[in-house]
mmCIF file of C-alpha atoms in Angstrom:
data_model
loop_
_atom_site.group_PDB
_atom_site.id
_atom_site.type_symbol
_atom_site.label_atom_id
_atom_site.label_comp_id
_atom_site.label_asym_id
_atom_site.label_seq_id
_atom_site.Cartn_x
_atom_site.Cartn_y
_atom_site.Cartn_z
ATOM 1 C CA UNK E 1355 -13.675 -2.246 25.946
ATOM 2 C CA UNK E 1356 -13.925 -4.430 22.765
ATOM 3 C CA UNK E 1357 -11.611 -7.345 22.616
ATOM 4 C CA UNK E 1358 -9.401 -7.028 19.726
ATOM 5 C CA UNK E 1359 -8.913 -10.120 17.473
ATOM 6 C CA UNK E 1360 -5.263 -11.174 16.379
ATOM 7 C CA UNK E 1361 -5.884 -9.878 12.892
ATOM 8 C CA UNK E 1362 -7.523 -6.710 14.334
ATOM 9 C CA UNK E 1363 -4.030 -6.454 16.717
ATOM 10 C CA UNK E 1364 -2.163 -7.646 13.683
ATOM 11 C CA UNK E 1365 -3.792 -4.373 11.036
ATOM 12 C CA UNK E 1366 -3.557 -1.926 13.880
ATOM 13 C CA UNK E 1367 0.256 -2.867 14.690
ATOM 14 C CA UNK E 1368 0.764 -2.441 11.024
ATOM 15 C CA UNK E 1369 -1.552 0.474 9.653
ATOM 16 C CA UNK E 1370 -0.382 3.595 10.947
ATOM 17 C CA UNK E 1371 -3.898 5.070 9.161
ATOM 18 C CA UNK E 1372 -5.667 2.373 11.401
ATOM 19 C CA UNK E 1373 -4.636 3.897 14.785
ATOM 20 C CA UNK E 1374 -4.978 7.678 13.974
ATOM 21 C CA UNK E 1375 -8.205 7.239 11.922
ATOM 22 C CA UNK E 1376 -9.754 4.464 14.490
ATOM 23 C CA UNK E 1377 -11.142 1.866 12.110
ATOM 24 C CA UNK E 1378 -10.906 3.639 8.715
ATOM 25 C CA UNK E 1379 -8.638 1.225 7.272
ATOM 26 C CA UNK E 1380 -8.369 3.129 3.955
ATOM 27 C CA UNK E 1381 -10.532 5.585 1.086
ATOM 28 C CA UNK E 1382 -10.902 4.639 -2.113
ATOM 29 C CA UNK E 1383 -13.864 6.423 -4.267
ATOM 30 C CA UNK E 1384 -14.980 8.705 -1.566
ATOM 31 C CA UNK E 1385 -15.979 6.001 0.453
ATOM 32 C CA UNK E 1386 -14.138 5.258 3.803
ATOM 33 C CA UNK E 1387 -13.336 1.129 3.747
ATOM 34 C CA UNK E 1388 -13.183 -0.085 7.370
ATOM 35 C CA UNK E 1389 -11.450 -2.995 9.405
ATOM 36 C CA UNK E 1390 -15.160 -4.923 9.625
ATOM 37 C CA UNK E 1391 -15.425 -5.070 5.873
ATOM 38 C CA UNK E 1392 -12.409 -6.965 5.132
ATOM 39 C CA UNK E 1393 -11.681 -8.695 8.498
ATOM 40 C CA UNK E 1394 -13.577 -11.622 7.800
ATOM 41 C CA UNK E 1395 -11.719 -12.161 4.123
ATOM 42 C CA UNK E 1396 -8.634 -11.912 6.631
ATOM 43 C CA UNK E 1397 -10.056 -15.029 8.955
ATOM 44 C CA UNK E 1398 -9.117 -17.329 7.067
ATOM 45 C CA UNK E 1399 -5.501 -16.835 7.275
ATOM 46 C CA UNK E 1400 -3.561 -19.444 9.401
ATOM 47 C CA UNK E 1401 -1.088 -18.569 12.271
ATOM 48 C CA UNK E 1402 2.096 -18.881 9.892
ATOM 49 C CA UNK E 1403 0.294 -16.605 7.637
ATOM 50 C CA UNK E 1404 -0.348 -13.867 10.012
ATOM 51 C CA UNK E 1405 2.889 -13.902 11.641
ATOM 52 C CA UNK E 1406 4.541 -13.920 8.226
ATOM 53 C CA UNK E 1407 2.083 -10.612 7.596
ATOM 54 C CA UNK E 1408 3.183 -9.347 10.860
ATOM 55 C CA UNK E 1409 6.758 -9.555 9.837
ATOM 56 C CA UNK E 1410 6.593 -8.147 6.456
ATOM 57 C CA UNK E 1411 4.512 -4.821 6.477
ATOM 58 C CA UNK E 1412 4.793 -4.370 2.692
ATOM 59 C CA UNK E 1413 3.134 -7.636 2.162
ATOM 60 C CA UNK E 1414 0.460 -6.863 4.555
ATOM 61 C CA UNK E 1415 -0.423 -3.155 2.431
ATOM 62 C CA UNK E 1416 -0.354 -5.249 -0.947
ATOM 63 C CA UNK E 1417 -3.112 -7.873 0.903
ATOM 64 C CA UNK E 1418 -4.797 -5.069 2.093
ATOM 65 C CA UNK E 1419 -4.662 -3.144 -1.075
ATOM 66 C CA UNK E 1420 -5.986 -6.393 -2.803
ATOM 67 C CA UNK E 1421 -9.049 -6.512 -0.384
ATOM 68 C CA UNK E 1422 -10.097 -3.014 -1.149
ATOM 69 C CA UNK E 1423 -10.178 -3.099 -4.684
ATOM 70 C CA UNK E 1424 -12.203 -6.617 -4.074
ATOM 71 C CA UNK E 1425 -14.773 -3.764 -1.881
ATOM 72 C CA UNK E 1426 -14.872 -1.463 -4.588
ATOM 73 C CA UNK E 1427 -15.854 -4.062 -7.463
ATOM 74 C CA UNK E 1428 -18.568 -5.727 -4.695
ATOM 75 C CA UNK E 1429 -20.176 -2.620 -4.269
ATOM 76 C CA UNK E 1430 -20.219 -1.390 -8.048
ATOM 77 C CA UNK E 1431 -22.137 -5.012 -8.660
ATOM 78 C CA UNK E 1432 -24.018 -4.957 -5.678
ATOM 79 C CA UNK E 1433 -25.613 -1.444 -7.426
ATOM 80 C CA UNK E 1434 -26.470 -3.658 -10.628
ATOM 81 C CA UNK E 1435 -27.894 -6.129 -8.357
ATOM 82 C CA UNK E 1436 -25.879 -8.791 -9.731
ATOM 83 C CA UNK E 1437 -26.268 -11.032 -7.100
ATOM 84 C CA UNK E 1438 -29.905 -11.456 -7.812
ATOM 85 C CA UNK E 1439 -28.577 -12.841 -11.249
ATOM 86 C CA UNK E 1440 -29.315 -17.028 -11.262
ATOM 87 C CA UNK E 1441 -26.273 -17.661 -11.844
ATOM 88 C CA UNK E 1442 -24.749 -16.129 -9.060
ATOM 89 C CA UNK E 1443 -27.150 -17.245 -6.917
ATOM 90 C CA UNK E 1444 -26.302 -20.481 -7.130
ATOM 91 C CA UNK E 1445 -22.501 -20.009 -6.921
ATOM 92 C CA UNK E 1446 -23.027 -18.175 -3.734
ATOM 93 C CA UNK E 1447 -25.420 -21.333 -2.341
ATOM 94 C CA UNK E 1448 -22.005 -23.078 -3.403
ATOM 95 C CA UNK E 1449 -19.991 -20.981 -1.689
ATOM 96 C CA UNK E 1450 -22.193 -20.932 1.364
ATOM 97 C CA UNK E 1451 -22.233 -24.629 1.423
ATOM 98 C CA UNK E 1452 -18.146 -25.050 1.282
ATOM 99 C CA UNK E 1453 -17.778 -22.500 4.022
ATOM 100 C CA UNK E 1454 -20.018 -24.196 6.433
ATOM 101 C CA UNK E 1455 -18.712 -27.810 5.444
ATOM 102 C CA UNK E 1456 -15.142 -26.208 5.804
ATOM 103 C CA UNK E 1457 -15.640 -24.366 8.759
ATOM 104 C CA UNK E 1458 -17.268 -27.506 10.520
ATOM 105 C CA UNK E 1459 -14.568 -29.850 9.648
ATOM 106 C CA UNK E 1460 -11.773 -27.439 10.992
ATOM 107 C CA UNK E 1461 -13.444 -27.353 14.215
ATOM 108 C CA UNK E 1462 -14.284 -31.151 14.715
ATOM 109 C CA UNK E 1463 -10.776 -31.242 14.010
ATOM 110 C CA UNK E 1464 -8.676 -29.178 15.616
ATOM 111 C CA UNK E 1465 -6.183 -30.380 18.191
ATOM 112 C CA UNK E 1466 -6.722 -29.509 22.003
ATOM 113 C CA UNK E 1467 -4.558 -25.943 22.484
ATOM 114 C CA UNK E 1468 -2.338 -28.050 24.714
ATOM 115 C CA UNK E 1469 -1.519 -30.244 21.928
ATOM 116 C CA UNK E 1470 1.322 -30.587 21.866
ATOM 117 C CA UNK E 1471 2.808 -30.332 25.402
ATOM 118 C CA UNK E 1472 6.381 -30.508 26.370
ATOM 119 C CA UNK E 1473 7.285 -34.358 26.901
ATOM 120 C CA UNK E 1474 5.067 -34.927 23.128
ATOM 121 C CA UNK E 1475 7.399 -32.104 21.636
ATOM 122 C CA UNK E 1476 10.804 -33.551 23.264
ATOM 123 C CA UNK E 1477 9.587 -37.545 21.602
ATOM 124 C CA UNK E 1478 8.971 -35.597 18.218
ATOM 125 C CA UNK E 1479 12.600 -33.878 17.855
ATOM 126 C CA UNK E 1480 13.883 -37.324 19.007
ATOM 127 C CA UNK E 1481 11.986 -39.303 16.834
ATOM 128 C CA UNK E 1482 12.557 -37.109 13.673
ATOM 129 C CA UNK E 1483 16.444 -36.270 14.674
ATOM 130 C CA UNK E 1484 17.744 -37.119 10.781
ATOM 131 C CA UNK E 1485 14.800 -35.594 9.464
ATOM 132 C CA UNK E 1486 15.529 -31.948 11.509
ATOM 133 C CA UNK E 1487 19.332 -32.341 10.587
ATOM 134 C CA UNK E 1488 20.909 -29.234 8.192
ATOM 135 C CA UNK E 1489 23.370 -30.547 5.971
ATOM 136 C CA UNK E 1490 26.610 -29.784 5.376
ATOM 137 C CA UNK E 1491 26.990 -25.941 3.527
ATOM 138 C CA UNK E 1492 29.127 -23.692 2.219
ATOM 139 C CA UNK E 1493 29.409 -20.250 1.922
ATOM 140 C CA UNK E 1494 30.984 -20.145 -1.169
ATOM 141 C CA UNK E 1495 32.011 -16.886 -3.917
ATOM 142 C CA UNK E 1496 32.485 -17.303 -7.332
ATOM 143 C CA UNK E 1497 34.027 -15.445 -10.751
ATOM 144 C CA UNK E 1498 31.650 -16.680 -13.773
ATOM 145 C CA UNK E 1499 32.897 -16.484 -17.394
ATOM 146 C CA UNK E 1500 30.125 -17.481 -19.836
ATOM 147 C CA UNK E 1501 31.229 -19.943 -22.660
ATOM 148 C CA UNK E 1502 28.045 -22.134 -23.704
ATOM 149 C CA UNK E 1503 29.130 -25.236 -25.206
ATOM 150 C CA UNK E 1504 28.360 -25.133 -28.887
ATOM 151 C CA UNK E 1505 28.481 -21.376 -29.781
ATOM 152 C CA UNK E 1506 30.882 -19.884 -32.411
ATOM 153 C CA UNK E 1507 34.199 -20.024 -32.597
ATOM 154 C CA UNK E 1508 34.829 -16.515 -32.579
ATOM 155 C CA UNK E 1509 32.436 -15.832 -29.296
ATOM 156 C CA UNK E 1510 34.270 -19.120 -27.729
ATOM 157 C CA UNK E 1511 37.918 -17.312 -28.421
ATOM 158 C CA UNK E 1512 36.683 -14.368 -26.985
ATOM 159 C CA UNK E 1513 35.586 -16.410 -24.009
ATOM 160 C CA UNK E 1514 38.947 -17.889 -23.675
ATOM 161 C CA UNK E 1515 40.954 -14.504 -24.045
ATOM 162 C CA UNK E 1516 38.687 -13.623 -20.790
ATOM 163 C CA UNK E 1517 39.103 -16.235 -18.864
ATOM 164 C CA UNK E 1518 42.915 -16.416 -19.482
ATOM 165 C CA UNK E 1519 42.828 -12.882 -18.062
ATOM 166 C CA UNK E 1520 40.927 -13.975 -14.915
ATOM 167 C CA UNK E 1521 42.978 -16.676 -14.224
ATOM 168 C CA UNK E 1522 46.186 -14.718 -14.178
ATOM 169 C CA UNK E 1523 44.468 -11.944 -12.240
ATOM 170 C CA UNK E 1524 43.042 -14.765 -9.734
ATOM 171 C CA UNK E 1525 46.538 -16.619 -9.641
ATOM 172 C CA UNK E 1526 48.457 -13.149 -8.630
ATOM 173 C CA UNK E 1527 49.916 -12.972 -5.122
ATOM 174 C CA UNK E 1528 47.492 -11.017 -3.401
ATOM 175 C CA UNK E 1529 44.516 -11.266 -5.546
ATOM 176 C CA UNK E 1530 41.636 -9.385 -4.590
ATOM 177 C CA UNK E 1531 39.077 -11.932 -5.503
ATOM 178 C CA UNK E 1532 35.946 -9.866 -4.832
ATOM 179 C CA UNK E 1533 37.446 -6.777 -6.690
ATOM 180 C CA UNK E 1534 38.187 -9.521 -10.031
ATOM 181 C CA UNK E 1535 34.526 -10.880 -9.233
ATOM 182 C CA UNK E 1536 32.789 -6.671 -9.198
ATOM 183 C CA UNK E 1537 35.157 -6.020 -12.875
ATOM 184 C CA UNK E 1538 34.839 -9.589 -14.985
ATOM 185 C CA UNK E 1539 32.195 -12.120 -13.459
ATOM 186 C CA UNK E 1540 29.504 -12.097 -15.610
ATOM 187 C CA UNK E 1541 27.028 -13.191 -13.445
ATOM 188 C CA UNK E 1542 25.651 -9.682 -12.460
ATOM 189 C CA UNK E 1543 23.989 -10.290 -9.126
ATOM 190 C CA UNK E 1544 27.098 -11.985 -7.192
ATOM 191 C CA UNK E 1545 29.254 -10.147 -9.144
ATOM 192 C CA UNK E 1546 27.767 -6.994 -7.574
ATOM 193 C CA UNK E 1547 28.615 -8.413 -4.360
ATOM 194 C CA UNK E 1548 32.466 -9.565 -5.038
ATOM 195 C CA UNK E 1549 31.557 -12.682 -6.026
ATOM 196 C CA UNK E 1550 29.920 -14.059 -3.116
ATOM 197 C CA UNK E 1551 26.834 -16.374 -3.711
ATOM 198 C CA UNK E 1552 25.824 -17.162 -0.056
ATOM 199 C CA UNK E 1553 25.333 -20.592 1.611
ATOM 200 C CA UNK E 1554 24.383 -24.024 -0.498
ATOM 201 C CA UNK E 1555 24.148 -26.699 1.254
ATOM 202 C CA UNK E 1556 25.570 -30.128 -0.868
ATOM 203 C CA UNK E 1557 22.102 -30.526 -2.786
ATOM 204 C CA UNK E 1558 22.308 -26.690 -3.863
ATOM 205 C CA UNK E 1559 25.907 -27.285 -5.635
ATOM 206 C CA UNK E 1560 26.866 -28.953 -8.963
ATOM 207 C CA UNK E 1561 28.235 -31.811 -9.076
ATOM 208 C CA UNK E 1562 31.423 -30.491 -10.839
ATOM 209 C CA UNK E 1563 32.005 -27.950 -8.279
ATOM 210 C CA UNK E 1564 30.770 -30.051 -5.236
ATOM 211 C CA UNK E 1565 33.316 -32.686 -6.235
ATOM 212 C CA UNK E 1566 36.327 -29.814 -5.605
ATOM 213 C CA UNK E 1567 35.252 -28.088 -2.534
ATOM 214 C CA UNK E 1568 37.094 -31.006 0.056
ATOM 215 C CA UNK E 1569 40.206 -30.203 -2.105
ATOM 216 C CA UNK E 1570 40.148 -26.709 -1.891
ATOM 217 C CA UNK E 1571 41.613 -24.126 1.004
ATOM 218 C CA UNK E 1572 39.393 -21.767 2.776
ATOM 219 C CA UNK E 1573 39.953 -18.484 0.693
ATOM 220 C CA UNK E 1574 42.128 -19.560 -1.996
ATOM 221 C CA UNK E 1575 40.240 -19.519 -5.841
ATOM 222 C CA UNK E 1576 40.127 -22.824 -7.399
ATOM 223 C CA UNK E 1577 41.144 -23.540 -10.835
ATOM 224 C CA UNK E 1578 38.432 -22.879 -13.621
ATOM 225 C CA UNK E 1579 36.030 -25.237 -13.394
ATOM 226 C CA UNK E 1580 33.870 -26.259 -16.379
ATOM 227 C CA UNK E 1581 30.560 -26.594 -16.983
ATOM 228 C CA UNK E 1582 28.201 -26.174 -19.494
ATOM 229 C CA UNK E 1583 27.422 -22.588 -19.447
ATOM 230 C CA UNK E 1584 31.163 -21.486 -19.143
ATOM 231 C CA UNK E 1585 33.875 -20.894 -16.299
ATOM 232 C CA UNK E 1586 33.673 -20.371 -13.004
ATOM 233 C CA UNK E 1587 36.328 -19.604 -10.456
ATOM 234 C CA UNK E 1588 35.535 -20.891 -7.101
ATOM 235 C CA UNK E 1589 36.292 -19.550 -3.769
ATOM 236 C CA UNK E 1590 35.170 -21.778 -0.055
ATOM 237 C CA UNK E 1591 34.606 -18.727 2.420
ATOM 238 C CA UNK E 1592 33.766 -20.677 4.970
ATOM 239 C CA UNK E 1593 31.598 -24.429 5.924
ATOM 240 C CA UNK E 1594 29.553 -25.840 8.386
ATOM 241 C CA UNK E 1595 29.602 -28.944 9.407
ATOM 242 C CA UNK E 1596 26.000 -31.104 9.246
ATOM 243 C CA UNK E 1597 24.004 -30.288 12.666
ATOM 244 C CA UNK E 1598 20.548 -30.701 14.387
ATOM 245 C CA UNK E 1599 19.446 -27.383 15.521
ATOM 246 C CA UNK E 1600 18.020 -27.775 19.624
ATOM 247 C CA UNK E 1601 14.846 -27.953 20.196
ATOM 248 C CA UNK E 1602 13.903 -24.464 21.428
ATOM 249 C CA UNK E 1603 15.195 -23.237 18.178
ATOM 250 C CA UNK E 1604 12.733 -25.895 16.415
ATOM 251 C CA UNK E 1605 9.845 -25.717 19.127
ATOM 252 C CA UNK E 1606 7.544 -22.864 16.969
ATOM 253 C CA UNK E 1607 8.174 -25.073 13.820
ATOM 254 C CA UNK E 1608 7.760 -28.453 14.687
ATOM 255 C CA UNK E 1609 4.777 -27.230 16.968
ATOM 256 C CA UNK E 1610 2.984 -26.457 13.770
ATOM 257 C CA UNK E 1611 4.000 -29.096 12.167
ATOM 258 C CA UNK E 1612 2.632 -31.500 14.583
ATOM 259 C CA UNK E 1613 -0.331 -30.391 14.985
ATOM 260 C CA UNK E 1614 -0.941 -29.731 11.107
ATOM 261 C CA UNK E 1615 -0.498 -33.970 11.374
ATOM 262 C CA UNK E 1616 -2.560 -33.663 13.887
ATOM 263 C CA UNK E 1617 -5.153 -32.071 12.362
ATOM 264 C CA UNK E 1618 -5.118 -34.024 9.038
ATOM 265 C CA UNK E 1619 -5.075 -37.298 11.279
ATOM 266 C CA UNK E 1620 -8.563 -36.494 13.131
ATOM 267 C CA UNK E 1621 -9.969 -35.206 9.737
ATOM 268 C CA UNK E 1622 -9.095 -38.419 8.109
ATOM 269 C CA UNK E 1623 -10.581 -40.210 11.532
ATOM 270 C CA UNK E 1624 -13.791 -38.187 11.145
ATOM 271 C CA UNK E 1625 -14.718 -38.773 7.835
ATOM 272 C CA UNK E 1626 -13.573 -42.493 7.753
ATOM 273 C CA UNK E 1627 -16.394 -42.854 10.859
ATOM 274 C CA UNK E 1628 -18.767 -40.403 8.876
ATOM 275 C CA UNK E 1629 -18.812 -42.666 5.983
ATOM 276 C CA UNK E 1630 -18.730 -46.097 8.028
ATOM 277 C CA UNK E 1631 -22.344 -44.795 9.773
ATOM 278 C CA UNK E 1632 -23.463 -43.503 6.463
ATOM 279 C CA UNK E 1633 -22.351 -45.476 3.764
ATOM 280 C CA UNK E 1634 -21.981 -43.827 0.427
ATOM 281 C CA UNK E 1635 -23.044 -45.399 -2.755
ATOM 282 C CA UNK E 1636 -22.427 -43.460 -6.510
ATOM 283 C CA UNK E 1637 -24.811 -44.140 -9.106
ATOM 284 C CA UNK E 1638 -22.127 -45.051 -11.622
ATOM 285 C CA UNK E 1639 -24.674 -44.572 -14.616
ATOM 286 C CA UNK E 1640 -25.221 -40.897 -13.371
ATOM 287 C CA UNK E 1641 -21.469 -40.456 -13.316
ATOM 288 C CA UNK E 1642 -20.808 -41.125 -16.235
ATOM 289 C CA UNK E 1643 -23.306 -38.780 -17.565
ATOM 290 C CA UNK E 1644 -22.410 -35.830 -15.059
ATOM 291 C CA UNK E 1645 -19.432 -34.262 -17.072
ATOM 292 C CA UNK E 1646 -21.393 -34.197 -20.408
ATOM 293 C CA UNK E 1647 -24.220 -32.755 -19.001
ATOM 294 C CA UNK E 1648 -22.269 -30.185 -17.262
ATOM 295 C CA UNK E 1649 -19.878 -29.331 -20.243
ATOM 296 C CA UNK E 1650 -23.058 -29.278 -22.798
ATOM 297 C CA UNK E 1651 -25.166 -26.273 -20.202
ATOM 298 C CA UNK E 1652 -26.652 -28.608 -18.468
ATOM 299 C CA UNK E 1653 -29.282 -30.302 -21.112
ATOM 300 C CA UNK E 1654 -27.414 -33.676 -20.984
ATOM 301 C CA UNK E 1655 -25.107 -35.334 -23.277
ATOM 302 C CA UNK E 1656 -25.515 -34.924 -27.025
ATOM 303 C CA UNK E 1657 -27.096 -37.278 -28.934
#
């Protein structure tokens, strides 16, 4: 039986058309498009890539989707025989010559698959403890009533009539803060969920409103606080106090990460020794000629 390849796995956990139709990966002017002709536009994809794919179905049809189209415009020039056109030619000797170079240079440096093991992980999370560490955050809701500095007096006053309303309605015994937020908050998209605007962590927050949040009680609105695009009403759901996550929870991410340093570490070693044993020397002369000659079609600079 054929081995599959992670992207082959990856398309026929995701196509439902893949496993019923065995390779057919989709139609598209009469002509069946299979799993061969795109997979190796799909190679390229790194690891995060195709587990973000593998998460997100939708975004794997739109890639896929993309692809296909990409088939259907190759074939319709491969009927003109555009490829034999000079131009073309050379972009593809290009395009041959980057792949090969780019290829190469991934493999000469790619970490060993056991990089990195356990005791190299467990130095890492040490080593880069402040670095891993979330800040503080809050989960934090929020009635919004627009009043940009400078407009006209009679938008301003109706401004002010509003948020005089919203403060009495947010000062009442009992105020329903995320029924206020649905009815006058004029920011639409918390609004529609009673206010609430998620989790910010200190760097997320304005100044003007970061400055009240140790003041204020869990659940209780906060005087209007102005800024420049008008009122807002704050309200601290909850907070979290700064943390490092544990390693296992890091482990996937900081396993990429260190080999991505890694990787850019042997690439840089590589070419440093490439160019020691085979110095490189520029014709400055011809450089400064290159550009002109390029922008002017190739017949050299103009006189």
């Amino acid at each position: 039986m054929m081995r599959r390849t992670p992207i082959l796995a990856l398309l026929l956990a995701c196509s439902p058309l893949l496993a019923q139709e065995g390779g057919v990966l989709g139609r598209a002017g009469g002509k069946d498009v299979l799993v061969e002709d795109i997979r190796p536009a799909l190679s390229s994809l790194s690891d995060a890539e195709i587990q973000s794919l593998s998460r997100d179905p939708a975004a794997l049809n739109k890639l896929v989707r993309s692809l296909v189209v990409q088939r259907l415009v190759l074939q319709q020039a491969l009927e003109k025989k555009w490829d034999e056109q000079p131009e073309v030619i050379e972009r593809i000797r290009h395009a041959r010559e980057v792949a090969i170079t780019d290829s190469y240079l991934k493999s000469v440096s790619r970490p060993p698959d056991s990089y990195p093991n356990d005791a190299e992980l467990r130095a890492a999370y040490e080593a880069r403890r402040a670095s891993l560490m979330v800040p503080q955050t809050f989960h934090l809701a929020q009635v919004y009533i627009s009043d940009p500095r400078g407009q006209d007096k009679a938008l301003a006053s109706k401004a002010r009539e509003r948020l005089d309303k919203v403060r009495e309605l947010v000062r009442a015994p009992k105020a329903d803060f995320a029924a206020i937020a649905r009815e006058y908050s004029e920011e639409r998209e918390s609004a529609a969920r009673g206010g609430e605007i998620g989790w910010l962590t200190e760097k997320q927050i304005q100044p003007e409103i970061l400055a009240k949040l140790p003041s204020l009680t869990f659940n209780v609105a906060s005087e209007a606080i102005r800024l420049d695009d008008g009122w807002h009403f704050i309200k601290v759901l909850d907070a979290r106090q700064p943390f490092t996550p544990p390693l296992e929870q890091l482990r996937p991410e900081l396993t990429r990460l260190l080999r991505a340093e890694r990787t850019r570490a042997e690439t840089q070693a590589y070419l440093s020794k490439l160019l020691q044993d085979t110095p490189l020397v520029i014709n400055e002369l011809a450089l400064s000629k290159l550009l002109p000659a390029v922008t002017s079609g190739g017949s050299g600079a103009k006189p």
